[in-house]
Each structure stands twice: as structure tokens, then as C-alpha cells.
Tab-separated table of C-alpha atoms in Angstrom:
chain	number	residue	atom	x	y	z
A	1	UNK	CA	0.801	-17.257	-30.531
A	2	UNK	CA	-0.938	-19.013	-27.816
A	3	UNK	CA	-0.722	-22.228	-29.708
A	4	UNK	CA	2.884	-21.786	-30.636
A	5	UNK	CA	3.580	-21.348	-27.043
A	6	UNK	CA	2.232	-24.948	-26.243
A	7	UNK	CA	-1.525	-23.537	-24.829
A	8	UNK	CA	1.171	-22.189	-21.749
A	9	UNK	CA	3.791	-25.405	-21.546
A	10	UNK	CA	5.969	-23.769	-23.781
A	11	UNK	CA	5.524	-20.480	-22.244
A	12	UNK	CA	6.629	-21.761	-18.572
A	13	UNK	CA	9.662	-23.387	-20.029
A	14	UNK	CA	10.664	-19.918	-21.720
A	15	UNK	CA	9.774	-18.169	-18.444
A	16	UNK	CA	11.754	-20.787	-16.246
A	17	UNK	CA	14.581	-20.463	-19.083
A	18	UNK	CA	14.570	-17.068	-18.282
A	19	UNK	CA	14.484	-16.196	-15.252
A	20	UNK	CA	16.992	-18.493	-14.396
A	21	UNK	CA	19.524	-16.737	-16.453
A	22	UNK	CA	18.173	-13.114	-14.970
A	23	UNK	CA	18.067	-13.779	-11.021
A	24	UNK	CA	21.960	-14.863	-11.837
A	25	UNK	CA	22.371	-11.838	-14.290
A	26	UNK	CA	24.767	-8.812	-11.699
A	27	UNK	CA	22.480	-6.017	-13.553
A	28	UNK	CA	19.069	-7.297	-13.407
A	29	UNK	CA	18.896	-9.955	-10.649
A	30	UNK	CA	18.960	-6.703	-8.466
A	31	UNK	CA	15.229	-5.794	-9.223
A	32	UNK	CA	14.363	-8.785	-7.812
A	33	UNK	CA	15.530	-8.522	-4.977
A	34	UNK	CA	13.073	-10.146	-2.532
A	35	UNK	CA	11.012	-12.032	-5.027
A	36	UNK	CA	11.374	-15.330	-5.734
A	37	UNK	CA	11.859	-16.439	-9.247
A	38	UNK	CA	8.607	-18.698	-8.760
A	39	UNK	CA	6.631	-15.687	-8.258
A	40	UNK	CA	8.257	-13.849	-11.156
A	41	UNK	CA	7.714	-16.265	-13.557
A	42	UNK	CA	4.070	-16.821	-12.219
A	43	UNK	CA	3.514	-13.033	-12.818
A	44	UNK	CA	4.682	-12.947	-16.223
A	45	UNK	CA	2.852	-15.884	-17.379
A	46	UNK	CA	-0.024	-14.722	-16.781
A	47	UNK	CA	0.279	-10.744	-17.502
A	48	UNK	CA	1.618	-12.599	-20.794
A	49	UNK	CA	-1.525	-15.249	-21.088
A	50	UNK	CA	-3.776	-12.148	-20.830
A	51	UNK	CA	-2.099	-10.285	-23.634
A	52	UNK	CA	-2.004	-13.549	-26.159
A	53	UNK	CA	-5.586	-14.958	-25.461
A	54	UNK	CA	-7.622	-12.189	-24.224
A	55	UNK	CA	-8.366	-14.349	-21.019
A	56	UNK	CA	-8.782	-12.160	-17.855
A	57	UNK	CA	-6.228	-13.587	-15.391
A	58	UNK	CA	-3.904	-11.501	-14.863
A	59	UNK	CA	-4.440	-9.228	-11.519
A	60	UNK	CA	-1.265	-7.645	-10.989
A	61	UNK	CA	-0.318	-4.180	-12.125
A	62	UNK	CA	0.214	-2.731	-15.504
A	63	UNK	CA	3.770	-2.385	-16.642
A	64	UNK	CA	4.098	1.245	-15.469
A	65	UNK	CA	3.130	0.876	-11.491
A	66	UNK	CA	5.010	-2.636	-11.709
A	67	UNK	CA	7.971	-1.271	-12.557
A	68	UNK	CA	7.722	2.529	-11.359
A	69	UNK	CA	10.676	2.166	-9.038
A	70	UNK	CA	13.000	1.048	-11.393
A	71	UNK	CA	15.228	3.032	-12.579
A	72	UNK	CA	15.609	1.574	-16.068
A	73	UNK	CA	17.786	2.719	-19.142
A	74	UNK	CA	17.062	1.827	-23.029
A	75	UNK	CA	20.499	-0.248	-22.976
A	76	UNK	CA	19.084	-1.990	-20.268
A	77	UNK	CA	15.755	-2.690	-21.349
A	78	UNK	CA	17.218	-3.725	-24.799
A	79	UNK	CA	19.812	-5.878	-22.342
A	80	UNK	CA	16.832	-7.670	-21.282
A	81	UNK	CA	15.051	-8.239	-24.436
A	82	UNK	CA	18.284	-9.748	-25.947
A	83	UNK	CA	18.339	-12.623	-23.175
A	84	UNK	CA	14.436	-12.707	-23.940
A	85	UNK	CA	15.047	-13.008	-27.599
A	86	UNK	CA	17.407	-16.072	-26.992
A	87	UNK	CA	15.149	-17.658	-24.902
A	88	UNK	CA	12.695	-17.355	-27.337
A	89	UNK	CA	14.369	-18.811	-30.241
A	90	UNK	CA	16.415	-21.493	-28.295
A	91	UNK	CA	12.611	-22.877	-27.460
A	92	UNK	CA	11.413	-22.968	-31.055
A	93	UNK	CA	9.393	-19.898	-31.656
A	94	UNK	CA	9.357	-19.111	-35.248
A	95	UNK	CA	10.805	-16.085	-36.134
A	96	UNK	CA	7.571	-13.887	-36.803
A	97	UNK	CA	6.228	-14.818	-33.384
A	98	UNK	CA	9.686	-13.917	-31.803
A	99	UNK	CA	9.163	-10.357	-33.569
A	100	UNK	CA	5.822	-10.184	-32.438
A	101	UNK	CA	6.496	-11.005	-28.825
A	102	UNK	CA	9.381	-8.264	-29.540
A	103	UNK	CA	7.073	-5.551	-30.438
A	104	UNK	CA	4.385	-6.314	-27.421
A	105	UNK	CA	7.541	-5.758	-25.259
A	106	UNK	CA	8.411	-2.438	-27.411
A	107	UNK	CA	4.758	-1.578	-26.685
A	108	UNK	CA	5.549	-1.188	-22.924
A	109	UNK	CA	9.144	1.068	-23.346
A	110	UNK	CA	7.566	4.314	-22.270
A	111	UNK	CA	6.020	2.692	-19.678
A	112	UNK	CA	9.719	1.201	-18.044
A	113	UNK	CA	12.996	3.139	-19.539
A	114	UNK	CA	13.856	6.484	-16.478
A	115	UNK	CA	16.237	8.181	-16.023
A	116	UNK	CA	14.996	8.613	-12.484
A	117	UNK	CA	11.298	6.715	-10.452
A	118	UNK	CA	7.825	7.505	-10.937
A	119	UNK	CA	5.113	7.660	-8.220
A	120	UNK	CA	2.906	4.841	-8.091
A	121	UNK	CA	-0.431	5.753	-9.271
A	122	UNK	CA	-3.815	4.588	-8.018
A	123	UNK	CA	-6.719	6.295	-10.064
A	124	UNK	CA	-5.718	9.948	-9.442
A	125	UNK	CA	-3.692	9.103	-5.894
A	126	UNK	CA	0.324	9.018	-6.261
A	127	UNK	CA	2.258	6.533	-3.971
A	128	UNK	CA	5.487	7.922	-3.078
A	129	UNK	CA	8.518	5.828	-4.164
A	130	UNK	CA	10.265	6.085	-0.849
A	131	UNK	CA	9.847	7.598	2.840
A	132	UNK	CA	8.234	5.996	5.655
A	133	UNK	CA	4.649	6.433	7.339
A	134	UNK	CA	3.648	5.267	10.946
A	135	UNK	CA	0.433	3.302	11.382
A	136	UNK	CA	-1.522	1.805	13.932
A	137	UNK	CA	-2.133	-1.778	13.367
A	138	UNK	CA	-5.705	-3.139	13.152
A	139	UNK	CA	-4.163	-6.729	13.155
A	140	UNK	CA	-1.180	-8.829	14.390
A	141	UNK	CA	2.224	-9.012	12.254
A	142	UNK	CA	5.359	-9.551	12.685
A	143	UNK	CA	8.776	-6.703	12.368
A	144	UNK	CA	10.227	-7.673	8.974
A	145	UNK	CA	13.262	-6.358	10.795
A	146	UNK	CA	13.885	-8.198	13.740
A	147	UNK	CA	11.268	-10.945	13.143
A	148	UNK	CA	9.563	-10.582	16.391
A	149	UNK	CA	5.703	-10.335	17.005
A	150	UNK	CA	3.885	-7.057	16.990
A	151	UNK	CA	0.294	-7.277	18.494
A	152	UNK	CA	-3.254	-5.117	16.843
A	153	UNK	CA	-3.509	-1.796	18.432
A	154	UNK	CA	0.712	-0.902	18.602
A	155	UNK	CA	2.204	2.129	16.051
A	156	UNK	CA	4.378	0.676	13.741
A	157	UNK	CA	6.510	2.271	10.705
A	158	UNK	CA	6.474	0.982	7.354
A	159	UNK	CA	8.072	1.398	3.810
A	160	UNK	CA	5.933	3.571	1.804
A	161	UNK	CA	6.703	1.013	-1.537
A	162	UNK	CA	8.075	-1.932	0.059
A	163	UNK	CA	5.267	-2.280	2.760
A	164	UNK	CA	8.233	-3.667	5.409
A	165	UNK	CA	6.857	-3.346	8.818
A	166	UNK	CA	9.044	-2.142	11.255
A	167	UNK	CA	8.049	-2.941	15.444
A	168	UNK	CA	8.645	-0.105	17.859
A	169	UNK	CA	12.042	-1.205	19.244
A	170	UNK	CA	13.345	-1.295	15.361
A	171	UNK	CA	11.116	1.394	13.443
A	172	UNK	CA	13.914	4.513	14.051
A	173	UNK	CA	16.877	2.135	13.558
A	174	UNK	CA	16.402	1.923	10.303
A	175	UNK	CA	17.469	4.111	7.033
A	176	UNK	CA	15.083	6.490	5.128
């Protein structure tokens, strides 16, 4: 597969191919929503890279924690493989290495289709999917609401699976 997919030059072009078509796509381009489409693709290639050579360079999270917030149906996720299927074949890949990536998708359905989120897991801990916490920062940031500077030692809210930061003067403004 690897060498079908151009030792990775092949594999980018699919991934650029893509992505393109899903951050413009009304149903999909939503769970991306504060990603950018370089990151995306940089994810993918190499959670993909790792699954087709064996190399360890993929650091990210398994397909159950990545996606544990999305509410995803099997119409969808077959939505999605279709546009992956045609970007697949419109780069070259023979047939039997289009139904191969097919079925290493397939391999992850039980981990993405819901009818409703999952916790994040950690080893035994669940991360809620929504709700807000209050911290005390240890070091400087900056509100992701209002943009301005928040200095080590002040309480701040944040997103329990977003991670948004939210300064003093903004933290009860916002929604649950």
C-alpha cells in the first residue's frame, strides 16, 4: 500500500484532494470547525502512515477519543467514505488497495457511528463531553473570548473538551 501511495506523495495529494472537498462539504465541514484543513490532513497522514508501514509516528488519539464528540450516523460515515472512495480512485489506486483502505476505515465504525457522544477516556478517567471547570492558571494566556491577556495566578473558566479559556470579565458570559 505504502508504495502504491507514492512512499506518502500520493497520500498528501489524496488527503489535500480530500479535505478540500470536506471543509466545503454543509454536513461534514462542521466537525471541523476550528481546525484548519492543514492540520487535518497532517493528522490523517500520519494516523494513516502508521497503519500502512508500521512506523510509529502518529501521536494523536485513536479513532474513538478523536472523534468521541461527534455525533455520527452510518449514512454519514458511509457519506464520507464515498467522497474518500472517489478520491481514491480519481488518484490511481488500484481497485484492491481502494477496498483495502475501505475495510481499515470499516475497522474503525464502532469506534465513530452515535446516536448520541461518548466521554473521552484516559486509561480508566472519563472526560466529560461538555460543561465548564474553573482553574487557576500556573501560566500566562490569553481569553479565547475576548482576546485579551490573562496573567499566572488569576481563576479562569474553560471548556471541559474544547480547552477555550475564558478571562474573568468573559468566563459567566458565555453558554454552557
Amino acid at each position: 500500500m505504502w508504495q502504491a501511495l507514492g512512499e506518502g506523495s500520493v497520500l498528501r495529494a489524496i488527503l489535500e484532494d480530500f479535505y478540500s472537498r470536506v471543509y466545503e462539504d454543509p454536513r461534514l465541514s462542521p466537525f471541523f470547525h476550528g481546525v484548519t484543513m492543514k492540520r487535518a490532513i497532517e493528522k490523517q497522514f500520519l494516523f494513516l502512515r502508521q497503519k500502512f508501514t508500521g512506523e510509529k509516528v502518529y501521536f494523536g488519539d485513536r479513532p474513538r477519543n478523536a472523534h468521541h464528540w461527534m455525533v455520527i450516523s452510518n449514512e454519514l460515515f458511509d457519506y464520507r467514505e464515498s467522497i474518500m472512495l472517489d478520491c481514491l480512485r480519481r488518484h490511481g489506486l488500484p481497485e484492491q488497495l481502494v477496498e483495502r483502505w475501505r475495510a481499515l476505515e470499516n475497522s474503525f465504525r464502532s469506534d465513530i457511528v452515535k446516536d448520541k457522544p461518548w466521554n473521552r477516556k484516559i486509561g480508566d478517567i472519563e472526560i466529560p463531553v461538555s460543561g465548564f471547570d474553573e482553574v487557576n492558571l500556573d501560566v500566562g494566556s490569553l481569553c479565547d473570548s475576548c482576546g485579551n491577556e490573562i496573567d499566572a495566578g488569576v481563576t479562569v473558566r474553560y471548556h471541559l473538551r474544547l480547552g477555550n479559556v475564558y478571562c474573568p470579565d468573559c468566563m459567566y458570559s458565555i453558554g454552557e
